[in-house]
Short mmCIF file of C-alpha atoms and ligand atoms in Angstrom, two decimals:
data_model
loop_
_atom_site.label_atom_id
_atom_site.label_comp_id
_atom_site.label_asym_id
_atom_site.label_seq_id
_atom_site.Cartn_x
_atom_site.Cartn_y
_atom_site.Cartn_z
CA MET R 1 -0.38 0.11 -0.06
CA THR R 2 1.54 3.96 -0.63
CA ASP R 3 0.39 6.83 1.23
CA HIS R 4 -0.21 10.17 -0.74
CA THR R 5 0.00 13.23 1.04
CA PHE R 6 -2.56 16.57 0.18
CA ASP R 7 -3.94 19.58 1.14
CA LEU R 8 -6.62 18.38 -0.71
CA VAL R 9 -8.25 15.33 -2.19
CA VAL R 10 -11.39 15.54 -4.30
CA LEU R 11 -13.02 12.94 -4.79
CA GLY R 12 -15.02 13.35 -8.41
CA GLY R 13 -14.29 15.22 -11.49
CA GLY R 14 -17.36 17.17 -12.46
CA SER R 15 -18.38 20.61 -12.19
CA GLY R 16 -18.60 20.57 -8.27
CA GLY R 17 -15.29 18.31 -7.62
CA TYR R 18 -13.21 20.41 -10.25
CA ALA R 19 -14.31 23.69 -8.89
CA ALA R 20 -13.30 22.55 -5.84
CA ALA R 21 -10.04 21.60 -6.93
CA LEU R 22 -9.12 24.66 -9.19
CA ARG R 23 -10.19 27.03 -6.40
CA ALA R 24 -7.75 25.23 -3.57
CA ALA R 25 -5.18 25.21 -6.07
CA GLU R 26 -5.57 28.84 -6.98
CA LEU R 27 -5.46 28.96 -3.26
CA GLY R 28 -1.58 27.37 -2.87
CA SER R 29 -3.14 23.87 -1.76
CA SER R 30 -1.86 20.94 -3.21
CA VAL R 31 -4.82 18.99 -5.14
CA ALA R 32 -5.46 15.65 -5.80
CA ILE R 33 -8.80 14.38 -8.16
CA ILE R 34 -10.13 11.08 -7.80
CA GLU R 35 -11.93 10.22 -10.95
CA ALA R 36 -13.35 7.05 -12.17
CA ASP R 37 -14.33 7.92 -15.41
CA LEU R 38 -13.19 11.55 -17.23
CA LEU R 39 -12.61 15.10 -15.79
CA GLY R 40 -15.88 17.07 -16.28
CA GLY R 41 -18.68 14.83 -15.49
CA THR R 42 -22.25 14.64 -15.80
CA CYS R 43 -22.33 18.16 -17.12
CA LEU R 44 -19.82 17.91 -19.91
CA HIS R 45 -20.11 14.62 -21.07
CA ARG R 46 -23.48 13.41 -20.17
CA GLY R 47 -25.52 16.67 -19.31
CA CYS R 48 -25.87 20.02 -19.63
CA VAL R 49 -23.34 20.07 -22.65
CA PRO R 50 -24.85 17.24 -25.00
CA THR R 51 -28.10 18.02 -24.39
CA LYS R 52 -27.93 21.81 -25.35
CA ALA R 53 -26.04 21.16 -27.98
CA LEU R 54 -28.80 18.35 -29.59
CA LEU R 55 -30.98 21.68 -28.55
CA HIS R 56 -29.07 23.85 -30.72
CA THR R 57 -29.30 21.05 -33.86
CA ALA R 58 -32.88 21.36 -32.97
CA GLU R 59 -32.80 25.22 -33.33
CA VAL R 60 -30.99 24.81 -36.32
CA ALA R 61 -33.81 22.81 -38.00
CA GLU R 62 -36.34 24.99 -37.34
CA THR R 63 -34.70 28.40 -38.52
CA VAL R 64 -34.25 26.77 -41.69
CA ARG R 65 -37.80 25.59 -41.85
CA ARG R 66 -39.04 29.21 -41.15
CA ALA R 67 -36.08 30.99 -43.29
CA GLY R 68 -38.82 31.57 -45.91
CA THR R 69 -41.21 33.75 -43.17
CA VAL R 70 -38.19 36.68 -43.28
CA GLY R 71 -37.08 35.80 -47.04
CA VAL R 72 -34.31 33.31 -46.85
CA GLU R 73 -35.07 30.77 -49.36
CA ALA R 74 -34.19 27.25 -47.68
CA THR R 75 -35.34 23.80 -47.83
CA LEU R 76 -34.63 21.66 -45.07
CA GLY R 77 -33.31 18.18 -46.56
CA GLY R 78 -33.44 16.02 -43.28
CA ILE R 79 -31.80 15.36 -40.03
CA ASP R 80 -28.73 13.62 -40.03
CA ALA R 81 -28.58 12.40 -36.25
CA ALA R 82 -25.40 10.41 -36.51
CA ALA R 83 -23.74 13.16 -37.93
CA ALA R 84 -25.40 15.41 -35.22
CA ARG R 85 -24.04 13.33 -32.92
CA ALA R 86 -20.42 13.29 -34.20
CA TRP R 87 -20.49 17.06 -33.81
CA ARG R 88 -21.65 16.49 -30.16
CA THR R 89 -18.74 13.74 -29.72
CA LYS R 90 -16.17 16.38 -30.78
CA LEU R 91 -17.28 19.51 -29.08
CA ILE R 92 -17.42 17.49 -25.91
CA ASP R 93 -13.49 16.27 -26.84
CA GLY R 94 -12.40 19.64 -27.02
CA LYS R 95 -13.74 20.79 -23.80
CA HIS R 96 -12.45 18.18 -22.05
CA ARG R 97 -9.46 18.62 -23.60
CA GLY R 98 -9.46 21.93 -22.29
CA LEU R 99 -10.22 21.29 -19.03
CA SER R 100 -7.69 19.07 -18.78
CA SER R 101 -5.31 21.57 -19.78
CA LEU R 102 -6.37 23.69 -17.29
CA VAL R 103 -6.44 21.81 -14.51
CA ALA R 104 -2.77 20.13 -15.20
CA ALA R 105 -1.63 24.07 -15.07
CA ARG R 106 -2.55 24.59 -12.27
CA GLY R 107 -0.33 21.30 -10.76
CA ILE R 108 -3.26 19.43 -9.76
CA THR R 109 -2.56 15.49 -9.55
CA VAL R 110 -5.38 13.40 -11.52
CA VAL R 111 -5.88 9.96 -10.50
CA THR R 112 -8.19 7.63 -12.64
CA GLY R 113 -9.79 5.25 -10.71
CA ARG R 114 -12.88 4.23 -8.64
CA GLY R 115 -12.63 5.67 -5.01
CA VAL R 116 -13.78 4.51 -2.02
CA LEU R 117 -13.49 6.79 1.45
CA ALA R 118 -10.67 5.46 4.33
CA ASP R 119 -9.60 6.33 7.57
CA ALA R 120 -5.82 6.80 7.40
CA ASP R 121 -5.00 6.98 11.25
CA GLY R 122 -7.69 9.58 11.85
CA ARG R 123 -7.14 11.54 8.57
CA PRO R 124 -9.72 11.33 5.59
CA ALA R 125 -8.45 9.30 2.66
CA VAL R 126 -9.88 7.97 -0.72
CA ALA R 127 -8.53 4.65 -1.63
CA VAL R 128 -7.75 3.64 -5.06
CA GLY R 129 -6.79 -0.18 -5.24
CA GLU R 130 -3.93 -0.51 -3.19
CA ASP R 131 -3.22 3.10 -3.08
CA ARG R 132 -4.78 6.01 -0.56
CA TRP R 133 -4.93 9.80 -1.48
CA ILE R 134 -4.51 11.36 2.20
CA GLY R 135 -6.30 14.95 2.54
CA THR R 136 -5.86 17.14 5.14
CA ASP R 137 -9.45 17.70 3.19
CA VAL R 138 -11.22 15.61 1.49
CA VAL R 139 -14.33 17.10 -0.33
CA LEU R 140 -16.55 14.45 -1.98
CA ALA R 141 -18.63 15.64 -4.90
CA THR R 142 -19.96 12.62 -6.72
CA GLY R 143 -22.77 13.69 -8.43
CA ALA R 144 -25.93 11.71 -9.12
CA VAL R 145 -27.41 8.80 -11.58
CA PRO R 146 -30.78 8.62 -13.32
CA ARG R 147 -33.45 6.62 -11.17
CA THR R 148 -36.68 4.84 -12.56
CA VAL R 149 -39.90 3.76 -11.07
CA PRO R 150 -40.86 0.10 -10.12
CA GLY R 151 -41.94 -1.92 -13.36
CA VAL R 152 -39.80 0.10 -15.53
CA GLU R 153 -36.00 -1.54 -16.29
CA PHE R 154 -32.95 0.86 -18.56
CA GLY R 155 -32.68 -1.09 -21.52
CA GLY R 156 -33.10 -1.82 -25.19
CA ARG R 157 -35.44 0.99 -25.63
CA ILE R 158 -35.62 1.86 -22.58
CA LEU R 159 -33.70 4.92 -21.97
CA ASP R 160 -31.86 6.75 -19.64
CA SER R 161 -30.88 10.62 -20.84
CA THR R 162 -27.37 9.09 -21.42
CA ALA R 163 -28.52 6.34 -23.19
CA ALA R 164 -31.28 8.77 -24.95
CA LEU R 165 -27.87 11.06 -26.16
CA ALA R 166 -25.99 8.34 -27.52
CA LEU R 167 -29.42 7.81 -29.86
CA ASP R 168 -27.94 7.62 -33.44
CA GLU R 169 -31.18 8.87 -34.75
CA THR R 170 -34.24 10.33 -34.20
CA PRO R 171 -36.72 8.49 -32.77
CA GLY R 172 -40.06 8.22 -34.76
CA ARG R 173 -42.27 8.10 -31.58
CA VAL R 174 -41.60 8.66 -28.10
CA VAL R 175 -42.59 8.55 -24.78
CA VAL R 176 -41.09 10.92 -22.23
CA LEU R 177 -41.79 9.97 -18.36
CA GLY R 178 -41.53 12.66 -16.19
CA GLY R 179 -42.43 16.60 -16.98
CA GLY R 180 -39.43 17.90 -15.07
CA VAL R 181 -36.28 19.55 -17.07
CA ILE R 182 -34.82 16.99 -18.42
CA GLY R 183 -37.85 15.65 -19.99
CA VAL R 184 -39.42 18.66 -21.15
CA GLU R 185 -36.05 19.66 -23.06
CA PHE R 186 -35.89 16.25 -24.90
CA ALA R 187 -39.04 16.36 -25.63
CA SER R 188 -38.79 19.60 -27.12
CA ALA R 189 -35.64 18.76 -29.21
CA TRP R 190 -37.13 15.67 -30.58
CA ARG R 191 -40.48 17.30 -31.43
CA THR R 192 -38.79 19.79 -33.14
CA LEU R 193 -36.67 17.30 -35.41
CA GLY R 194 -39.83 15.37 -36.10
CA ALA R 195 -40.30 12.85 -33.66
CA GLU R 196 -44.12 11.65 -31.66
CA VAL R 197 -43.91 13.14 -28.18
CA THR R 198 -45.76 11.96 -25.75
CA ILE R 199 -44.88 13.37 -22.32
CA VAL R 200 -46.46 11.26 -18.76
CA GLU R 201 -46.07 13.03 -15.50
CA ALA R 202 -47.65 11.99 -12.10
CA LEU R 203 -48.78 15.78 -11.34
CA ASP R 204 -51.19 18.13 -12.67
CA GLY R 205 -48.23 20.56 -14.46
CA LEU R 206 -45.32 20.25 -16.11
CA ILE R 207 -41.97 21.75 -14.21
CA GLN R 208 -43.75 22.11 -11.26
CA ASN R 209 -40.85 24.17 -8.87
CA GLU R 210 -41.34 27.22 -11.63
CA ASP R 211 -43.92 29.82 -11.01
CA PRO R 212 -47.41 28.57 -12.26
CA SER R 213 -47.78 31.11 -14.43
CA SER R 214 -44.66 29.60 -16.40
CA SER R 215 -45.52 25.95 -16.15
CA ALA R 216 -48.96 27.12 -18.08
CA ALA R 217 -47.47 28.58 -20.46
CA LEU R 218 -44.82 25.90 -21.22
CA GLU R 219 -48.40 23.56 -21.41
CA LYS R 220 -49.97 25.44 -23.61
CA ALA R 221 -46.62 26.47 -26.06
CA LEU R 222 -45.99 22.32 -26.24
CA ARG R 223 -49.21 21.47 -26.90
CA ARG R 224 -49.52 24.05 -29.62
CA ARG R 225 -46.28 22.15 -31.05
CA GLY R 226 -48.02 19.16 -31.25
CA ILE R 227 -46.37 17.32 -28.35
CA ALA R 228 -49.12 15.35 -26.29
CA LEU R 229 -48.95 15.46 -22.99
CA GLU R 230 -50.82 13.22 -20.10
CA LEU R 231 -50.74 15.28 -16.89
CA GLY R 232 -51.94 13.46 -13.49
CA ALA R 233 -50.70 10.01 -15.25
CA ARG R 234 -48.49 7.89 -14.13
CA VAL R 235 -46.65 4.26 -16.05
CA ALA R 236 -47.60 1.34 -13.99
CA GLY R 237 -45.01 -0.80 -16.39
CA ALA R 238 -43.54 -0.92 -19.81
CA THR R 239 -42.18 -3.84 -22.18
CA GLU R 240 -39.79 -3.34 -24.82
CA ASN R 241 -39.28 -6.29 -27.60
CA GLY R 242 -36.15 -5.20 -29.18
CA GLU R 243 -38.58 -3.13 -32.27
CA GLY R 244 -40.41 -0.95 -30.00
CA VAL R 245 -41.35 -0.12 -26.42
CA THR R 246 -45.60 -0.72 -25.30
CA VAL R 247 -45.93 1.55 -22.71
CA SER R 248 -48.37 1.60 -19.51
CA ILE R 249 -50.47 4.52 -18.69
CA GLU R 250 -52.94 4.91 -14.94
CA ARG R 251 -54.82 7.41 -14.32
CA GLU R 252 -57.72 7.35 -12.31
CA GLU R 253 -57.25 3.87 -11.93
CA VAL R 254 -57.76 3.36 -15.99
CA THR R 255 -55.03 1.78 -17.28
CA SER R 256 -54.11 2.94 -21.37
CA HIS R 257 -51.30 1.95 -23.38
CA ILE R 258 -48.94 3.44 -25.75
CA GLU R 259 -46.70 2.24 -28.43
CA ALA R 260 -43.34 4.03 -29.09
CA ASP R 261 -39.98 3.35 -30.40
CA TYR R 262 -38.65 4.29 -27.47
CA LEU R 263 -39.33 5.22 -23.50
CA LEU R 264 -37.62 8.10 -21.76
CA VAL R 265 -37.69 8.06 -18.17
CA ALA R 266 -36.51 11.57 -16.77
CA VAL R 267 -38.34 10.88 -13.36
CA GLY R 268 -35.24 12.33 -11.44
CA ARG R 269 -31.57 11.79 -10.34
CA SER R 270 -30.61 10.10 -6.80
CA PRO R 271 -27.54 10.97 -5.50
CA ALA R 272 -24.31 9.03 -5.82
CA THR R 273 -24.02 8.21 -2.49
CA GLY R 274 -23.82 4.37 -2.41
CA GLU R 275 -21.00 2.20 -2.15
CA LEU R 276 -18.32 5.42 -1.19
CA GLY R 277 -18.26 4.01 2.44
CA LEU R 278 -19.52 7.26 4.14
CA ASP R 279 -19.69 5.12 7.52
CA THR R 280 -15.74 4.74 7.87
CA LEU R 281 -15.14 8.41 8.29
CA GLY R 282 -19.15 8.87 10.24
CA ILE R 283 -20.85 10.99 7.32
CA ASP R 284 -24.48 10.49 8.16
CA THR R 285 -26.85 11.22 5.35
CA GLN R 286 -30.32 12.13 4.83
CA ARG R 287 -32.89 10.64 2.18
CA GLY R 288 -29.57 9.57 0.28
CA PHE R 289 -28.11 12.85 0.41
CA VAL R 290 -25.14 14.20 2.33
CA ALA R 291 -26.46 15.69 5.40
CA THR R 292 -24.08 18.70 5.47
CA ASP R 293 -24.60 22.38 7.62
CA ASP R 294 -24.72 25.62 5.80
CA THR R 295 -21.10 25.78 5.29
CA LEU R 296 -21.42 22.53 3.40
CA ARG R 297 -19.57 20.46 5.78
CA THR R 298 -20.36 16.76 6.63
CA THR R 299 -20.49 15.05 9.69
CA GLY R 300 -17.08 13.72 9.38
CA ALA R 301 -14.11 15.42 10.11
CA HIS R 302 -12.35 17.77 7.22
CA VAL R 303 -15.12 15.93 4.82
CA TRP R 304 -16.88 18.25 2.61
CA ALA R 305 -19.70 17.49 0.16
CA VAL R 306 -20.49 19.78 -2.83
CA GLY R 307 -22.95 19.51 -5.89
CA ASP R 308 -26.25 17.03 -6.13
CA ILE R 309 -24.95 14.77 -3.78
CA VAL R 310 -25.77 17.83 -1.05
CA ALA R 311 -30.10 18.08 -1.30
CA GLY R 312 -31.26 21.29 -3.16
CA PRO R 313 -31.87 22.35 -7.04
CA GLN R 314 -29.20 20.00 -9.13
CA LEU R 315 -27.69 22.03 -11.21
CA ALA R 316 -23.58 22.07 -12.72
CA HIS R 317 -23.74 25.83 -11.61
CA ARG R 318 -24.78 25.11 -8.10
CA GLY R 319 -22.22 22.64 -7.87
CA PHE R 320 -19.25 24.79 -9.29
CA ARG R 321 -20.36 27.80 -6.52
CA HIS R 322 -20.22 24.80 -4.05
CA GLY R 323 -17.04 23.74 -5.01
CA ALA R 324 -15.42 27.51 -4.75
CA PHE R 325 -16.99 27.82 -1.47
CA VAL R 326 -15.72 24.89 0.36
CA ALA R 327 -12.26 25.62 -1.01
CA GLU R 328 -12.45 29.48 0.15
CA THR R 329 -13.75 27.95 3.65
CA ILE R 330 -11.26 25.77 4.12
CA ALA R 331 -8.67 28.61 2.78
CA GLY R 332 -10.02 30.49 6.25
CA LEU R 333 -11.85 33.00 3.45
CA SER R 334 -15.45 33.93 4.54
CA PRO R 335 -17.51 33.71 1.24
CA SER R 336 -20.76 34.83 1.11
CA PRO R 337 -23.54 32.71 2.16
CA LEU R 338 -25.16 29.78 -0.08
CA ASP R 339 -28.72 30.56 -0.71
CA ASP R 340 -30.33 27.92 -3.28
CA ALA R 341 -32.83 30.09 -4.16
CA LEU R 342 -30.64 32.36 -5.86
CA PHE R 343 -29.11 30.24 -8.43
CA PRO R 344 -30.47 30.62 -11.99
CA ARG R 345 -32.59 27.84 -13.49
CA VAL R 346 -33.13 27.63 -16.89
CA THR R 347 -35.16 24.37 -19.15
CA TYR R 348 -34.00 25.31 -22.68
CA SER R 349 -36.73 24.28 -24.65
CA THR R 350 -38.95 25.72 -27.09
CA PRO R 351 -40.07 28.63 -25.45
CA GLU R 352 -37.23 28.47 -22.40
CA ILE R 353 -38.20 29.45 -19.04
CA ALA R 354 -36.04 30.76 -17.04
CA SER R 355 -35.94 31.91 -13.70
CA VAL R 356 -34.25 33.21 -9.81
CA GLY R 357 -35.63 33.48 -6.70
CA LEU R 358 -39.14 33.02 -5.00
CA THR R 359 -42.60 32.44 -7.24
CA GLU R 360 -45.25 34.47 -6.63
CA PRO R 361 -46.98 31.75 -4.33
CA GLN R 362 -43.93 31.28 -2.48
CA ALA R 363 -43.37 35.11 -1.85
CA ILE R 364 -46.73 35.17 -0.99
CA ALA R 365 -46.25 32.05 1.79
CA ALA R 366 -43.31 33.68 2.86
CA HIS R 367 -44.48 37.75 3.39
CA GLY R 368 -48.17 37.62 2.81
CA SER R 369 -50.54 38.44 -0.07
CA GLY R 370 -50.63 42.62 1.28
CA ARG R 371 -47.04 42.88 0.78
CA VAL R 372 -46.35 41.56 -2.49
CA VAL R 373 -46.59 42.72 -5.89
CA VAL R 374 -46.43 41.63 -9.34
CA GLN R 375 -45.94 42.89 -12.84
CA GLU R 376 -46.19 41.09 -16.01
CA VAL R 377 -45.16 42.43 -19.42
CA PRO R 378 -46.06 40.34 -22.19
CA LEU R 379 -42.92 40.04 -24.78
CA SER R 380 -45.29 39.71 -27.87
CA SER R 381 -45.16 44.24 -28.32
CA ASN R 382 -41.44 43.96 -28.05
CA ALA R 383 -39.64 44.15 -31.50
CA LYS R 384 -36.59 42.29 -30.88
CA THR R 385 -38.87 39.10 -29.83
CA GLU R 386 -40.88 39.79 -32.97
CA ILE R 387 -38.01 39.59 -35.31
CA VAL R 388 -36.10 36.85 -33.66
CA SER R 389 -39.18 34.16 -33.27
CA ALA R 390 -41.02 34.67 -36.66
CA GLY R 391 -42.35 32.06 -38.28
CA SER R 392 -42.71 30.37 -34.99
CA THR R 393 -45.81 29.29 -33.99
CA ALA R 394 -45.04 29.38 -30.08
CA ARG R 395 -46.64 32.16 -28.31
CA SER R 396 -44.18 34.98 -27.60
CA GLY R 397 -43.97 34.72 -23.61
CA PHE R 398 -43.64 36.89 -21.00
CA VAL R 399 -41.22 38.40 -18.73
CA LYS R 400 -42.85 38.39 -14.04
CA VAL R 401 -41.34 40.42 -11.61
CA VAL R 402 -42.18 39.47 -8.60
CA ALA R 403 -41.44 42.25 -5.19
CA LEU R 404 -41.97 43.38 -2.35
CA ASP R 405 -44.98 46.51 -2.33
CA GLY R 406 -42.18 49.71 -1.71
CA GLY R 407 -39.73 47.36 -1.38
CA PRO R 408 -37.17 45.18 -3.45
CA VAL R 409 -37.51 42.57 -6.15
CA ILE R 410 -37.86 39.17 -4.59
CA GLY R 411 -38.56 37.09 -8.06
CA VAL R 412 -38.31 36.67 -11.89
CA HIS R 413 -39.60 34.58 -14.41
CA LEU R 414 -39.52 34.74 -18.38
CA VAL R 415 -40.74 32.30 -20.73
CA GLY R 416 -39.79 32.71 -24.49
CA GLU R 417 -37.40 32.32 -27.29
CA ARG R 418 -33.49 32.68 -25.90
CA VAL R 419 -34.31 34.09 -22.71
CA GLY R 420 -32.22 31.97 -20.29
CA GLU R 421 -30.02 34.47 -21.79
CA LEU R 422 -31.56 37.23 -19.69
CA ILE R 423 -32.07 35.82 -16.27
CA THR R 424 -28.80 36.89 -15.09
CA GLU R 425 -30.50 40.91 -14.61
CA GLY R 426 -33.33 39.06 -12.52
CA GLN R 427 -30.08 37.46 -10.42
CA LEU R 428 -28.12 40.28 -9.66
CA ALA R 429 -31.78 42.24 -8.91
CA VAL R 430 -32.68 39.31 -6.66
CA ALA R 431 -29.47 38.84 -4.78
CA TRP R 432 -28.35 42.48 -4.89
CA GLU R 433 -31.90 42.85 -2.91
CA ALA R 434 -32.84 46.05 -5.61
CA HIS R 435 -36.41 48.15 -5.43
CA PRO R 436 -37.83 48.19 -8.87
CA ALA R 437 -37.08 52.38 -8.44
CA ASP R 438 -33.37 51.45 -8.18
CA ILE R 439 -33.35 49.74 -11.75
CA ALA R 440 -36.23 51.94 -13.95
CA PRO R 441 -33.80 54.88 -15.01
CA LEU R 442 -31.41 51.98 -16.24
CA VAL R 443 -32.64 52.11 -19.95
CA HIS R 444 -32.18 48.81 -21.65
CA ALA R 445 -30.89 48.64 -25.05
CA HIS R 446 -32.96 48.87 -28.04
CA PRO R 447 -34.28 46.86 -29.86
CA SER R 448 -33.68 43.82 -26.87
CA GLN R 449 -35.40 41.58 -25.68
CA SER R 450 -34.55 42.67 -21.71
CA GLU R 451 -36.60 45.99 -22.71
CA ALA R 452 -39.47 44.00 -21.33
CA LEU R 453 -37.61 43.84 -18.39
CA GLY R 454 -36.85 47.16 -18.27
CA GLU R 455 -40.56 47.85 -18.43
CA ALA R 456 -42.14 45.70 -15.65
CA PHE R 457 -39.30 47.72 -13.78
CA LEU R 458 -40.98 50.97 -14.86
CA ALA R 459 -44.15 49.59 -14.27
CA LEU R 460 -43.38 48.65 -10.93
CA ALA R 461 -41.51 51.96 -9.53
CA GLY R 462 -44.81 53.66 -10.96
CA SER R 463 -43.35 54.67 -13.84
CA PRO R 464 -44.99 52.77 -16.75
CA LEU R 465 -43.59 53.52 -20.30
CA HIS R 466 -45.57 51.31 -22.51
CA THR R 467 -47.46 49.09 -20.71
CA MET R 468 -51.16 50.39 -18.87
P1 NAD G 1 -37.10 16.28 -12.44
O1 NAD G 1 -36.56 16.24 -10.84
O2 NAD G 1 -36.85 18.04 -12.80
O3 NAD G 1 -38.83 16.23 -12.51
C1 NAD G 1 -38.93 14.68 -12.81
C2 NAD G 1 -40.39 14.66 -13.06
O4 NAD G 1 -41.06 13.10 -13.41
C3 NAD G 1 -41.38 15.31 -11.74
O5 NAD G 1 -42.28 16.15 -12.49
C4 NAD G 1 -41.62 13.91 -11.33
O6 NAD G 1 -43.43 14.62 -10.74
C5 NAD G 1 -42.14 13.21 -12.70
N1 NAD G 1 -42.44 11.72 -12.22
C6 NAD G 1 -41.36 11.20 -10.99
N2 NAD G 1 -42.29 9.95 -11.09
C7 NAD G 1 -43.64 9.34 -11.82
C8 NAD G 1 -44.20 8.78 -11.99
N3 NAD G 1 -43.58 7.35 -11.95
N4 NAD G 1 -44.55 8.92 -13.52
C9 NAD G 1 -44.99 10.01 -13.69
N5 NAD G 1 -44.40 11.25 -13.29
C10 NAD G 1 -43.35 11.04 -12.63
O7 NAD G 1 -35.98 15.63 -12.29
P2 NAD G 1 -35.51 15.63 -13.67
O8 NAD G 1 -36.41 16.08 -14.97
O9 NAD G 1 -35.21 14.18 -14.24
O10 NAD G 1 -34.03 16.19 -13.83
C11 NAD G 1 -32.98 15.64 -12.94
C12 NAD G 1 -32.12 16.89 -12.12
O11 NAD G 1 -31.52 17.24 -13.34
C13 NAD G 1 -33.30 18.27 -11.79
O12 NAD G 1 -33.15 18.66 -10.56
C14 NAD G 1 -33.00 19.13 -13.01
O13 NAD G 1 -33.03 20.03 -12.32
C15 NAD G 1 -31.81 18.59 -13.18
N6 NAD G 1 -31.16 19.02 -14.33
C16 NAD G 1 -31.48 20.48 -14.71
C17 NAD G 1 -31.00 20.93 -16.26
C18 NAD G 1 -31.30 22.48 -16.37
O14 NAD G 1 -31.11 23.35 -15.66
N7 NAD G 1 -31.47 22.67 -17.94
C19 NAD G 1 -31.03 20.43 -17.36
C20 NAD G 1 -31.32 18.51 -16.73
C21 NAD G 1 -31.14 18.43 -15.78
#
């Protein structure tokens, strides 16, 4: 057995883990990352990056379809799903090389192998085979894995999101189980690429952690785009025979069946905490997630946890922040406290949904209905929106700002094409506790979609320009 000693040992090289490693190295620590697969983790190889690339392929196809509306003669010859996948692979390989170079340039040691926690005479360590990587501190950053429901097993034509991204074809008919972010993004991309799509969701609406106005607008838009929604329905089971899948759906005790080429299961992701040896270091879990205090310290001495294994929104950028936060805390700095409500959330469907802060019902629950004011501005009257969405069958969407009466902005909710890029302004407003009157005089560029946000702030400040 060989022991290797570092200031920080990070288990998992995804968004949370590599961010912790980079920041710790920048702050002068010696750092090792233990990674079973590839640096970059789910987000780079199987999540955020390839799904956004798939959605971009769909967007380009849609742009060609709509070209005639804006006077460009173009015909969509077809979709080459294998070529689209090859492009995604090349893109990911390039980003992986860039990340690996950055990690090497910071002097970080990367160990390829599956690690388990070990106790090195009172110090936390990660064992890989016969070697032990001992840290003054250890960061757990092992992420999350797709889960399924009883009666539905992954394999063959029953896909998790990783298998869905590996397809070299666009499904002709597909059932998507789960109307959360993953389900909606795949449904949106595949529909644009020509598939017949049905989303089956147990709750009464899609993306239920978003503001009800955003969920309702998304449902309407997806229906108009020809996506079938089976809401308030559960998948009771699915069988596949190599050529197709039969999906059994239950609603109010009535069972029906849908035939499809594939079933995508997107009912959430479970924290990857099994087989890590958490007990060895006295690390507690709650509902499978690693239990931490507000500074991401676990119950194990000098062991921290970041990203999707910590209960809360599973977002790559939350992982980045967690990683940097822990590295700074270990270095004795005092980073700003973490607040899950301040991470921007974007669902990259058509239309996009973006939000930050509290939804209207959350604001009312927290502050009482008498104190909450809301301003909605439709994007239909926004010139830039009309230009970029020319030929679209979806409605143009809206911006919605939630504020306290005479007080700060506490939530921003956006629906529409490309609105994900606008949410940063909402994030600054909510995080800096800006009052609408602080932002109202800051005129927004014309023509831009951000003008709709400017208009909402103007209206809340009592000086609307275009709204009534
Ligand atoms: P999710 O929790 O967002 O949605 C899962 C949905 O499945 C829920 O609406 C749930 O009600 C439904 N469901 C569960 N069991 C069901 C059943 N038996 N029958 C029918 N419906 C059922 O999970 P997800 O979409 O798998 O995403 C996993 C995580 O990854 C989320 O935290 C998500 O935010 C994150 N993610 C984020 C992005 C992004 O930020 N753009 C993209 C992809 C994934």
